[in-house]
Amino acid sequence: MTNSKENPIIVVGGGIGGLATALGLAQADKYVKVLEQAPEFGEVGAGIQLAANATNVLQKLGVMDQISKDAVFPKRLVLMDAFTGEELSALDIDEVYRERYGAPYVVLHRTDLQQALLDACVEHPNVELVTGQDVTTAEDHGNAVEVVTASGDTHSGSAMVGADGLWSKTRKLFVEDQPVCSEYVAYRGALPWDEVADANVGDPNDVYMFIGPNMHVVQYPVRRGELYNQVVVFKSNQYRKEIEHTDQWGTPEEMDEVFKGTCDRVKTAISYISRQKRWPMYDRDPIQNWTEGNITLTGDAAHPMLQYLAQGACQALEDAGFLADVVKKHGDNYNQAFLEFQEERQPRTAYVQTSARNWGEIIHATDPITQLLRDKILENRTDKDYKFVDQYHGYNKTLEEVK
Ligand SMILES: Cc1cc2nc3c(=O)[nH]c(=O)nc-3n(C[C@H](O)[C@H](O)[C@H](O)COP(=O)(O)OP(=O)(O)OC[C@H]3O[C@@H](n4cnc5c(N)ncnc54)[C@H](O)[C@@H]3O)c2cc1C
């Protein structure tokens, strides 16, 4: 069915991935309707890191100027030992990085990213945004789709993209799998810089990751440097399958216990972290197929991953950029476009999903020999050695390059 205002491409979910997808499709001259379950579009009050593979897409979508107003452009990514407080290794993410990848590394508040994408969608005449739509299922009718919500409303469209995140309902159209619990929890939040400036925190130009057995802490500034973002992550010994969906594991008391004996800077981080809410960490095993007829998936709905490489949203943005290109190429043949999208994106994202798990094993290593080897390898690299990150941050595929 020809795409029109009455038969738009329906994007289920208005998170970072869904909004970027909607914007990209609108810029590819398609009408798009975003269905978001929440009463309004929003993000959690914490930071996010975006590498060049993501900012390249944001540049292409024309939102980078807006994002740059609030983002911070850090100079170094620094790996630290959580116990000794010593620097293990660093990566220059300043000018050399920018030149190498054609885009910057930025850290920013999630709401600033979400707002920039939302504003661009609101301004675009081809995008309709609808909140309060809890999509439960969808049906492909060959050349059209019908999307159904929990309240029984239906939305017709020419195609559908499921961007409804880790707990995706649209993914059930393809597979009956469940998110895999990592047994780790995260505590996170952004504090006013003035509150922490005199405390024992590092250089506000750097992004820090303190690593230790079964734990890590990430710190960086956001919102023009006015806020300081912290993420505290650890594996819970209290985790049991029966209590997975309760808050009886990974408690603040357990956090205090796990981080006993860490260096002063990590202890300071723990003393400042908000204890109100915790995020259990999940991913899923990669799947081979997320496309059927005129329906496809994107972002965490298709390939949720652990956050250890800071690549989940970056991959959702890569998806958005590539999907817009293939949809433009194939006109109203959405099935062809979605199959080509999957052919390119499935192996790439499956690799990043698996790599994130592996990197977690490395940074959280408990075995002293593994730690020793890891630290020696890290010690022997320079801050301009991009060998490891090229494969992630260096992805900037346009359709011309792929075909
Ligand atoms: C602690 C932590 C730190 C992270 N740090 C980074 C980082 O630094 N860099 C990075 O790149 N990634 C990071 N990530 C990963 C990143 O947050 C996700 O990969 C990214 O948010 C995925 O975007 P998405 O739009 O696909 O899904 P989501 O952000 O989950 O958005 C899904 C949207 O769909 C809506 N929705 C859900 N169900 C329905 C429904 N049934 N009907 C309609 N709408 C629905 C939701 O309300 C939401 O708005 C981190 C993750 C965590 C947990």
Short mmCIF file of C-alpha atoms and ligand atoms in Angstrom, two decimals:
data_model
loop_
_atom_site.label_atom_id
_atom_site.label_comp_id
_atom_site.label_asym_id
_atom_site.label_seq_id
_atom_site.Cartn_x
_atom_site.Cartn_y
_atom_site.Cartn_z
CA MET A 1 0.00 0.00 0.00
CA THR A 2 1.29 3.44 -0.90
CA ASN A 3 2.52 5.38 2.08
CA SER A 4 0.31 8.36 2.95
CA LYS A 5 -0.84 10.35 5.95
CA GLU A 6 -3.67 7.80 6.31
CA ASN A 7 -1.33 4.84 5.75
CA PRO A 8 1.87 5.83 7.52
CA ILE A 9 4.78 3.70 8.61
CA ILE A 10 3.91 2.99 12.25
CA VAL A 11 6.80 3.14 14.72
CA VAL A 12 5.94 1.42 18.02
CA GLY A 13 7.80 3.12 20.87
CA GLY A 14 9.09 6.67 21.16
CA GLY A 15 12.43 6.14 22.90
CA ILE A 16 15.75 7.22 21.41
CA GLY A 17 15.58 4.48 18.77
CA GLY A 18 11.92 5.05 17.83
CA LEU A 19 12.21 8.82 17.50
CA ALA A 20 15.44 8.62 15.49
CA THR A 21 13.79 6.02 13.24
CA ALA A 22 10.72 8.22 12.75
CA LEU A 23 12.86 11.23 11.90
CA GLY A 24 15.00 9.29 9.43
CA LEU A 25 11.94 7.84 7.68
CA ALA A 26 10.25 11.25 7.53
CA GLN A 27 13.39 12.69 5.97
CA ALA A 28 13.18 9.83 3.44
CA ASP A 29 9.80 11.35 2.42
CA LYS A 30 7.62 8.87 4.29
CA TYR A 31 4.68 9.64 6.55
CA VAL A 32 5.28 8.21 10.00
CA LYS A 33 3.10 7.70 13.09
CA VAL A 34 4.83 7.05 16.42
CA LEU A 35 2.79 5.16 19.03
CA GLU A 36 4.20 5.56 22.54
CA GLN A 37 2.73 3.73 25.55
CA ALA A 38 3.61 6.40 28.14
CA PRO A 39 1.37 9.45 28.69
CA GLU A 40 4.28 11.58 27.49
CA PHE A 41 7.66 11.15 25.84
CA GLY A 42 10.43 10.93 28.41
CA GLU A 43 13.72 9.39 29.47
CA VAL A 44 15.34 8.42 32.77
CA GLY A 45 17.29 11.11 34.66
CA ALA A 46 20.74 9.82 33.83
CA GLY A 47 23.50 10.26 31.28
CA ILE A 48 24.38 8.48 28.07
CA GLN A 49 27.61 8.15 26.09
CA LEU A 50 27.45 8.35 22.32
CA ALA A 51 30.40 7.28 20.22
CA ALA A 52 31.11 8.45 16.67
CA ASN A 53 29.03 5.67 15.10
CA ALA A 54 26.01 7.29 16.77
CA THR A 55 26.94 10.96 16.35
CA ASN A 56 27.55 10.31 12.65
CA VAL A 57 23.87 9.35 12.38
CA LEU A 58 22.78 12.34 14.49
CA GLN A 59 24.76 14.60 12.14
CA LYS A 60 23.01 13.00 9.19
CA LEU A 61 19.62 13.53 10.87
CA GLY A 62 20.48 17.20 11.35
CA VAL A 63 20.10 17.24 15.15
CA MET A 64 23.75 17.44 16.13
CA ASP A 65 23.77 21.24 16.43
CA GLN A 66 20.92 21.10 18.93
CA ILE A 67 22.54 18.24 20.85
CA SER A 68 25.90 20.03 20.94
CA LYS A 69 24.35 22.90 22.90
CA ASP A 70 23.84 20.65 25.92
CA ALA A 71 26.37 17.84 25.41
CA VAL A 72 29.85 17.59 26.85
CA PHE A 73 32.78 16.71 24.54
CA PRO A 74 35.17 14.77 26.78
CA LYS A 75 38.87 14.46 26.07
CA ARG A 76 39.67 10.96 27.36
CA LEU A 77 38.03 7.64 28.19
CA VAL A 78 39.91 6.39 31.23
CA LEU A 79 39.92 2.88 32.71
CA MET A 80 40.82 2.88 36.41
CA ASP A 81 41.43 0.18 38.99
CA ALA A 82 38.56 0.40 41.50
CA PHE A 83 40.77 -0.73 44.39
CA THR A 84 44.14 0.92 43.81
CA GLY A 85 42.65 4.02 42.13
CA GLU A 86 45.40 3.79 39.50
CA GLU A 87 44.91 4.53 35.84
CA LEU A 88 45.01 1.31 33.80
CA SER A 89 44.59 2.74 30.33
CA ALA A 90 43.13 5.68 28.42
CA LEU A 91 41.80 6.51 24.97
CA ASP A 92 42.08 9.96 23.42
CA ILE A 93 38.58 10.97 22.27
CA ASP A 94 39.42 14.55 21.45
CA GLU A 95 40.52 15.97 18.06
CA VAL A 96 42.41 12.89 16.80
CA TYR A 97 39.31 10.78 17.45
CA ARG A 98 37.03 13.28 15.74
CA GLU A 99 39.23 13.37 12.67
CA ARG A 100 39.52 9.60 12.52
CA TYR A 101 35.78 8.93 12.67
CA GLY A 102 34.35 12.15 11.24
CA ALA A 103 32.20 12.78 14.31
CA PRO A 104 32.69 13.47 18.02
CA TYR A 105 32.35 11.36 21.15
CA VAL A 106 29.73 13.03 23.35
CA VAL A 107 28.24 12.47 26.79
CA LEU A 108 24.89 14.02 27.61
CA HIS A 109 21.76 13.82 29.68
CA ARG A 110 19.27 11.36 28.21
CA THR A 111 16.44 13.88 28.36
CA ASP A 112 18.51 16.34 26.28
CA LEU A 113 19.03 13.70 23.59
CA GLN A 114 15.38 12.64 23.69
CA GLN A 115 14.20 16.28 23.56
CA ALA A 116 16.38 17.11 20.53
CA LEU A 117 14.94 14.13 18.64
CA LEU A 118 11.41 14.89 19.81
CA ASP A 119 11.63 18.56 18.77
CA ALA A 120 12.86 17.56 15.31
CA CYS A 121 9.96 15.07 14.99
CA VAL A 122 7.41 17.68 16.15
CA GLU A 123 8.74 20.15 13.59
CA HIS A 124 8.64 17.65 10.72
CA PRO A 125 5.31 17.76 8.86
CA ASN A 126 5.50 14.00 8.07
CA VAL A 127 5.61 12.84 11.71
CA GLU A 128 2.55 12.27 13.90
CA LEU A 129 3.21 11.53 17.58
CA VAL A 130 0.60 9.72 19.66
CA THR A 131 1.03 8.92 23.37
CA GLY A 132 -0.91 6.56 25.66
CA GLN A 133 -0.82 3.74 23.08
CA ASP A 134 0.22 0.45 24.66
CA VAL A 135 0.68 -1.68 21.56
CA THR A 136 0.01 -5.35 22.22
CA THR A 137 0.26 -6.89 18.77
CA ALA A 138 0.25 -6.29 15.05
CA GLU A 139 -0.74 -8.11 11.90
CA ASP A 140 0.84 -8.05 8.48
CA HIS A 141 -1.69 -8.13 5.63
CA GLY A 142 0.74 -8.45 2.76
CA ASN A 143 0.90 -4.84 1.69
CA ALA A 144 -0.50 -3.21 4.85
CA VAL A 145 -0.34 -3.62 8.62
CA GLU A 146 -2.78 -3.33 11.49
CA VAL A 147 -1.51 -2.46 14.95
CA VAL A 148 -3.61 -3.18 18.06
CA THR A 149 -3.37 -1.51 21.48
CA ALA A 150 -4.29 -2.80 24.96
CA SER A 151 -7.41 -0.64 24.97
CA GLY A 152 -8.54 -2.24 21.70
CA ASP A 153 -7.72 0.69 19.38
CA THR A 154 -6.35 -0.19 15.97
CA HIS A 155 -3.99 1.77 13.73
CA SER A 156 -3.59 0.95 10.05
CA GLY A 157 -0.41 1.62 8.19
CA SER A 158 1.69 0.68 5.22
CA ALA A 159 4.41 -0.86 7.42
CA MET A 160 5.46 -1.17 11.08
CA VAL A 161 8.74 -0.84 12.93
CA GLY A 162 8.82 -2.21 16.50
CA ALA A 163 11.03 0.07 18.64
CA ASP A 164 9.51 -0.84 22.00
CA GLY A 165 12.70 -1.69 23.86
CA LEU A 166 14.01 -4.56 25.98
CA TRP A 167 10.55 -5.78 27.10
CA SER A 168 9.19 -5.48 23.55
CA LYS A 169 5.75 -6.87 22.76
CA THR A 170 6.28 -6.57 19.01
CA ARG A 171 9.27 -8.93 19.28
CA LYS A 172 6.77 -11.67 20.23
CA LEU A 173 5.68 -11.65 16.58
CA PHE A 174 9.03 -13.32 15.85
CA VAL A 175 10.20 -15.22 18.90
CA GLU A 176 8.98 -16.28 22.34
CA ASP A 177 12.26 -15.58 24.13
CA GLN A 178 12.72 -13.74 27.43
CA PRO A 179 15.25 -11.13 28.57
CA VAL A 180 18.30 -12.78 30.17
CA CYS A 181 19.04 -11.52 33.69
CA SER A 182 22.76 -10.80 34.15
CA GLU A 183 22.43 -10.85 37.96
CA TYR A 184 23.96 -7.34 37.92
CA VAL A 185 22.14 -4.19 39.00
CA ALA A 186 22.88 -0.55 38.24
CA TYR A 187 22.27 2.50 40.39
CA ARG A 188 22.53 5.74 38.43
CA GLY A 189 21.77 9.42 38.46
CA ALA A 190 23.05 12.92 37.69
CA LEU A 191 23.88 15.37 40.48
CA PRO A 192 24.50 19.13 40.29
CA TRP A 193 28.23 19.63 39.61
CA ASP A 194 28.35 22.19 42.43
CA GLU A 195 27.43 19.45 44.91
CA VAL A 196 30.33 17.21 43.90
CA ALA A 197 32.95 19.70 42.68
CA ASP A 198 34.70 19.77 46.05
CA ALA A 199 34.35 16.04 46.56
CA ASN A 200 36.86 13.50 45.42
CA VAL A 201 35.88 13.27 41.72
CA GLY A 202 38.18 13.28 38.72
CA ASP A 203 38.91 15.69 35.88
CA PRO A 204 35.56 16.89 34.47
CA ASN A 205 37.00 16.52 30.95
CA ASP A 206 37.28 12.76 31.28
CA VAL A 207 34.93 9.78 31.27
CA TYR A 208 35.99 7.33 33.99
CA MET A 209 35.29 3.64 34.33
CA PHE A 210 36.58 2.11 37.57
CA ILE A 211 36.70 -1.66 37.26
CA GLY A 212 36.96 -4.46 39.79
CA PRO A 213 35.78 -8.05 40.37
CA ASN A 214 32.05 -8.24 39.61
CA MET A 215 31.66 -4.44 39.70
CA HIS A 216 32.33 -1.14 38.00
CA VAL A 217 31.59 2.58 38.36
CA VAL A 218 31.22 5.07 35.52
CA GLN A 219 31.47 8.87 35.92
CA TYR A 220 31.20 11.78 33.51
CA PRO A 221 29.72 15.28 33.31
CA VAL A 222 26.55 16.07 31.34
CA ARG A 223 24.43 19.12 30.46
CA ARG A 224 27.19 21.59 29.62
CA GLY A 225 29.08 20.32 32.67
CA GLU A 226 26.36 21.46 35.08
CA LEU A 227 25.53 17.89 36.17
CA TYR A 228 27.76 14.95 37.07
CA ASN A 229 26.51 11.53 36.02
CA GLN A 230 27.37 8.37 37.93
CA VAL A 231 26.56 4.72 37.33
CA VAL A 232 27.36 2.08 39.95
CA VAL A 233 27.09 -1.54 38.79
CA PHE A 234 27.64 -4.79 40.66
CA LYS A 235 26.78 -8.48 40.60
CA SER A 236 24.38 -9.48 43.35
CA ASN A 237 25.14 -12.54 45.44
CA GLN A 238 21.54 -12.39 46.67
CA TYR A 239 20.11 -13.02 43.18
CA ARG A 240 17.88 -16.09 42.84
CA LYS A 241 15.49 -16.90 40.00
CA GLU A 242 12.48 -16.89 42.38
CA ILE A 243 13.12 -13.30 43.43
CA GLU A 244 14.23 -11.98 40.02
CA HIS A 245 11.26 -9.66 39.60
CA THR A 246 11.40 -8.27 43.15
CA ASP A 247 13.75 -5.69 44.65
CA GLN A 248 15.13 -8.16 47.20
CA TRP A 249 18.46 -8.54 45.43
CA GLY A 250 21.08 -5.96 44.52
CA THR A 251 19.97 -3.84 47.47
CA PRO A 252 21.75 -0.62 48.58
CA GLU A 253 23.04 -2.53 51.64
CA GLU A 254 24.62 -5.10 49.34
CA MET A 255 26.15 -2.28 47.28
CA ASP A 256 27.84 -0.91 50.42
CA GLU A 257 29.20 -4.36 51.18
CA VAL A 258 30.50 -5.00 47.64
CA PHE A 259 32.32 -1.65 47.42
CA LYS A 260 33.99 -1.90 50.85
CA GLY A 261 37.74 -1.58 50.44
CA THR A 262 37.62 0.28 47.11
CA CYS A 263 39.69 3.43 46.56
CA ASP A 264 38.57 6.80 47.93
CA ARG A 265 37.18 8.03 44.63
CA VAL A 266 34.95 4.99 44.25
CA LYS A 267 33.83 5.25 47.87
CA THR A 268 32.92 8.89 47.23
CA ALA A 269 30.89 7.85 44.19
CA ILE A 270 28.98 5.31 46.29
CA SER A 271 28.25 7.92 48.96
CA TYR A 272 26.69 10.21 46.32
CA ILE A 273 24.70 7.69 44.32
CA SER A 274 20.91 7.80 44.56
CA ARG A 275 19.58 4.73 46.37
CA GLN A 276 15.90 5.20 45.50
CA LYS A 277 15.84 3.14 42.34
CA ARG A 278 17.91 0.33 40.89
CA TRP A 279 18.00 -1.11 37.38
CA PRO A 280 18.48 -4.89 37.04
CA MET A 281 20.62 -5.48 33.94
CA TYR A 282 19.20 -7.63 31.14
CA ASP A 283 20.02 -8.46 27.57
CA ARG A 284 18.80 -11.18 25.19
CA ASP A 285 20.46 -13.74 22.98
CA PRO A 286 20.81 -12.55 19.37
CA ILE A 287 18.06 -13.70 16.99
CA GLN A 288 18.44 -14.40 13.26
CA ASN A 289 15.14 -13.01 12.04
CA TRP A 290 13.18 -9.91 13.00
CA THR A 291 11.51 -9.17 9.67
CA GLU A 292 8.25 -10.56 8.27
CA GLY A 293 6.31 -8.92 5.43
CA ASN A 294 6.08 -5.21 6.17
CA ILE A 295 7.04 -5.55 9.83
CA THR A 296 10.50 -5.23 11.31
CA LEU A 297 12.20 -4.46 14.63
CA THR A 298 14.87 -2.00 15.66
CA GLY A 299 16.97 -0.94 18.68
CA ASP A 300 16.57 -2.86 21.94
CA ALA A 301 13.44 -4.60 20.64
CA ALA A 302 15.65 -6.35 18.06
CA HIS A 303 19.02 -6.62 19.83
CA PRO A 304 19.11 -5.56 23.50
CA MET A 305 22.61 -5.67 24.95
CA LEU A 306 24.42 -5.12 28.22
CA GLN A 307 25.65 -1.53 28.54
CA TYR A 308 29.32 -2.33 29.13
CA LEU A 309 30.46 -1.04 25.72
CA ALA A 310 28.01 1.91 25.87
CA GLN A 311 26.64 0.78 22.51
CA GLY A 312 22.91 0.00 22.96
CA ALA A 313 21.59 3.39 21.90
CA CYS A 314 24.47 3.76 19.42
CA GLN A 315 23.28 0.59 17.68
CA ALA A 316 19.67 1.86 17.72
CA LEU A 317 20.91 5.04 16.01
CA GLU A 318 22.93 3.05 13.46
CA ASP A 319 19.71 1.13 12.75
CA ALA A 320 17.78 4.36 12.26
CA GLY A 321 20.31 5.74 9.78
CA PHE A 322 20.50 2.57 7.73
CA LEU A 323 16.74 1.91 7.76
CA ALA A 324 16.06 5.38 6.34
CA ASP A 325 18.53 4.65 3.50
CA VAL A 326 17.01 1.31 2.50
CA VAL A 327 13.43 2.58 2.73
CA LYS A 328 14.36 5.46 0.46
CA LYS A 329 15.97 3.04 -1.96
CA HIS A 330 13.01 0.62 -2.15
CA GLY A 331 10.13 3.10 -2.29
CA ASP A 332 6.91 1.36 -1.26
CA ASN A 333 8.45 -2.11 -1.25
CA TYR A 334 8.87 -2.26 2.52
CA ASN A 335 9.48 -5.98 2.62
CA GLN A 336 12.53 -5.62 0.35
CA ALA A 337 13.75 -2.65 2.39
CA PHE A 338 13.28 -4.45 5.71
CA LEU A 339 15.01 -7.62 4.46
CA GLU A 340 18.00 -5.58 3.29
CA PHE A 341 17.98 -3.74 6.63
CA GLN A 342 18.09 -7.03 8.50
CA GLU A 343 20.76 -8.51 6.24
CA GLU A 344 23.12 -5.65 7.14
CA ARG A 345 22.11 -5.03 10.73
CA GLN A 346 21.61 -8.55 12.16
CA PRO A 347 25.24 -9.74 12.01
CA ARG A 348 26.55 -6.36 13.12
CA THR A 349 24.27 -6.03 16.15
CA ALA A 350 24.61 -9.71 17.13
CA TYR A 351 28.37 -9.18 17.21
CA VAL A 352 28.05 -6.11 19.43
CA GLN A 353 25.59 -7.92 21.75
CA THR A 354 28.05 -10.79 22.19
CA SER A 355 31.04 -8.45 22.54
CA ALA A 356 29.29 -6.52 25.30
CA ARG A 357 28.91 -9.75 27.30
CA ASN A 358 32.56 -10.61 26.67
CA TRP A 359 33.79 -7.15 27.68
CA GLY A 360 31.74 -7.55 30.87
CA GLU A 361 33.64 -10.78 31.61
CA ILE A 362 36.94 -8.96 31.08
CA ILE A 363 36.29 -5.87 33.19
CA HIS A 364 34.59 -7.87 35.96
CA ALA A 365 37.18 -10.67 36.03
CA THR A 366 37.58 -12.29 39.47
CA ASP A 367 40.52 -14.54 38.66
CA PRO A 368 43.88 -12.88 39.55
CA ILE A 369 45.71 -14.32 36.51
CA THR A 370 43.07 -12.97 34.13
CA GLN A 371 43.23 -9.59 35.88
CA LEU A 372 47.01 -9.55 35.59
CA LEU A 373 46.98 -10.38 31.87
CA ARG A 374 44.22 -7.85 31.22
CA ASP A 375 46.05 -5.07 33.06
CA LYS A 376 49.34 -5.86 31.24
CA ILE A 377 47.62 -5.68 27.84
CA LEU A 378 45.97 -2.40 28.84
CA GLU A 379 49.25 -1.00 30.12
CA ASN A 380 50.99 -1.70 26.81
CA ARG A 381 48.64 0.28 24.64
CA THR A 382 48.82 4.03 23.99
CA ASP A 383 45.99 6.52 24.29
CA LYS A 384 45.92 6.81 20.47
CA ASP A 385 45.58 3.10 19.85
CA TYR A 386 42.11 2.78 18.30
CA LYS A 387 42.47 -0.88 17.24
CA PHE A 388 39.87 -2.10 19.73
CA VAL A 389 37.27 0.61 19.19
CA ASP A 390 37.51 0.91 15.39
CA GLN A 391 35.06 -1.94 14.95
CA TYR A 392 32.42 -0.18 17.06
CA HIS A 393 32.99 3.56 16.69
CA GLY A 394 34.23 3.37 13.10
CA TYR A 395 30.95 2.12 11.60
CA ASN A 396 29.51 4.78 9.33
CA LYS A 397 27.82 2.87 6.59
CA THR A 398 25.84 4.54 3.92
CA LEU A 399 23.96 2.42 1.46
CA GLU A 400 26.48 3.16 -1.29
CA GLU A 401 29.22 1.63 0.82
CA VAL A 402 27.22 -1.49 1.66
CA LYS A 403 26.12 -2.36 -1.87
C1 LIG B 1 22.51 1.58 32.94
C2 LIG B 1 22.50 1.72 31.44
C3 LIG B 1 23.42 2.52 30.83
C4 LIG B 1 23.44 2.64 29.46
N1 LIG B 1 24.36 3.44 28.86
C5 LIG B 1 24.42 3.55 27.51
C6 LIG B 1 25.38 4.40 26.88
O1 LIG B 1 26.15 5.08 27.56
N2 LIG B 1 25.39 4.45 25.52
C7 LIG B 1 24.54 3.72 24.74
O2 LIG B 1 24.61 3.80 23.51
N3 LIG B 1 23.59 2.92 25.32
C8 LIG B 1 23.51 2.83 26.66
N4 LIG B 1 22.55 2.04 27.25
C9 LIG B 1 21.60 1.30 26.40
C10 LIG B 1 20.48 2.23 25.91
O3 LIG B 1 19.84 2.85 27.00
C11 LIG B 1 19.44 1.44 25.12
O4 LIG B 1 20.07 0.59 24.21
C12 LIG B 1 18.52 2.39 24.36
O5 LIG B 1 17.80 3.18 25.26
C13 LIG B 1 17.57 1.61 23.46
O6 LIG B 1 16.68 2.51 22.85
P1 LIG B 1 15.29 1.99 22.28
O7 LIG B 1 14.61 3.21 21.75
O8 LIG B 1 15.51 0.84 21.36
O9 LIG B 1 14.51 1.41 23.53
P2 LIG B 1 13.97 2.18 24.82
O10 LIG B 1 14.86 3.29 25.19
O11 LIG B 1 13.68 1.14 25.83
O12 LIG B 1 12.59 2.82 24.33
C14 LIG B 1 11.45 2.03 24.12
C15 LIG B 1 10.24 2.94 24.05
O13 LIG B 1 9.12 2.16 23.72
C16 LIG B 1 8.06 2.42 24.60
N5 LIG B 1 7.24 1.21 24.69
C17 LIG B 1 7.53 0.06 25.36
N6 LIG B 1 6.54 -0.83 25.20
C18 LIG B 1 5.62 -0.25 24.40
C19 LIG B 1 4.37 -0.67 23.87
N7 LIG B 1 3.87 -1.89 24.15
N8 LIG B 1 3.67 0.18 23.08
C20 LIG B 1 4.15 1.43 22.79
N9 LIG B 1 5.32 1.89 23.27
C21 LIG B 1 6.06 1.05 24.06
C22 LIG B 1 8.75 2.79 25.92
O14 LIG B 1 7.89 3.53 26.77
C23 LIG B 1 9.93 3.60 25.39
O15 LIG B 1 9.58 4.95 25.19
C24 LIG B 1 22.50 1.91 28.65
C25 LIG B 1 21.56 1.11 29.28
C26 LIG B 1 21.54 1.02 30.66
C27 LIG B 1 20.50 0.15 31.28
#
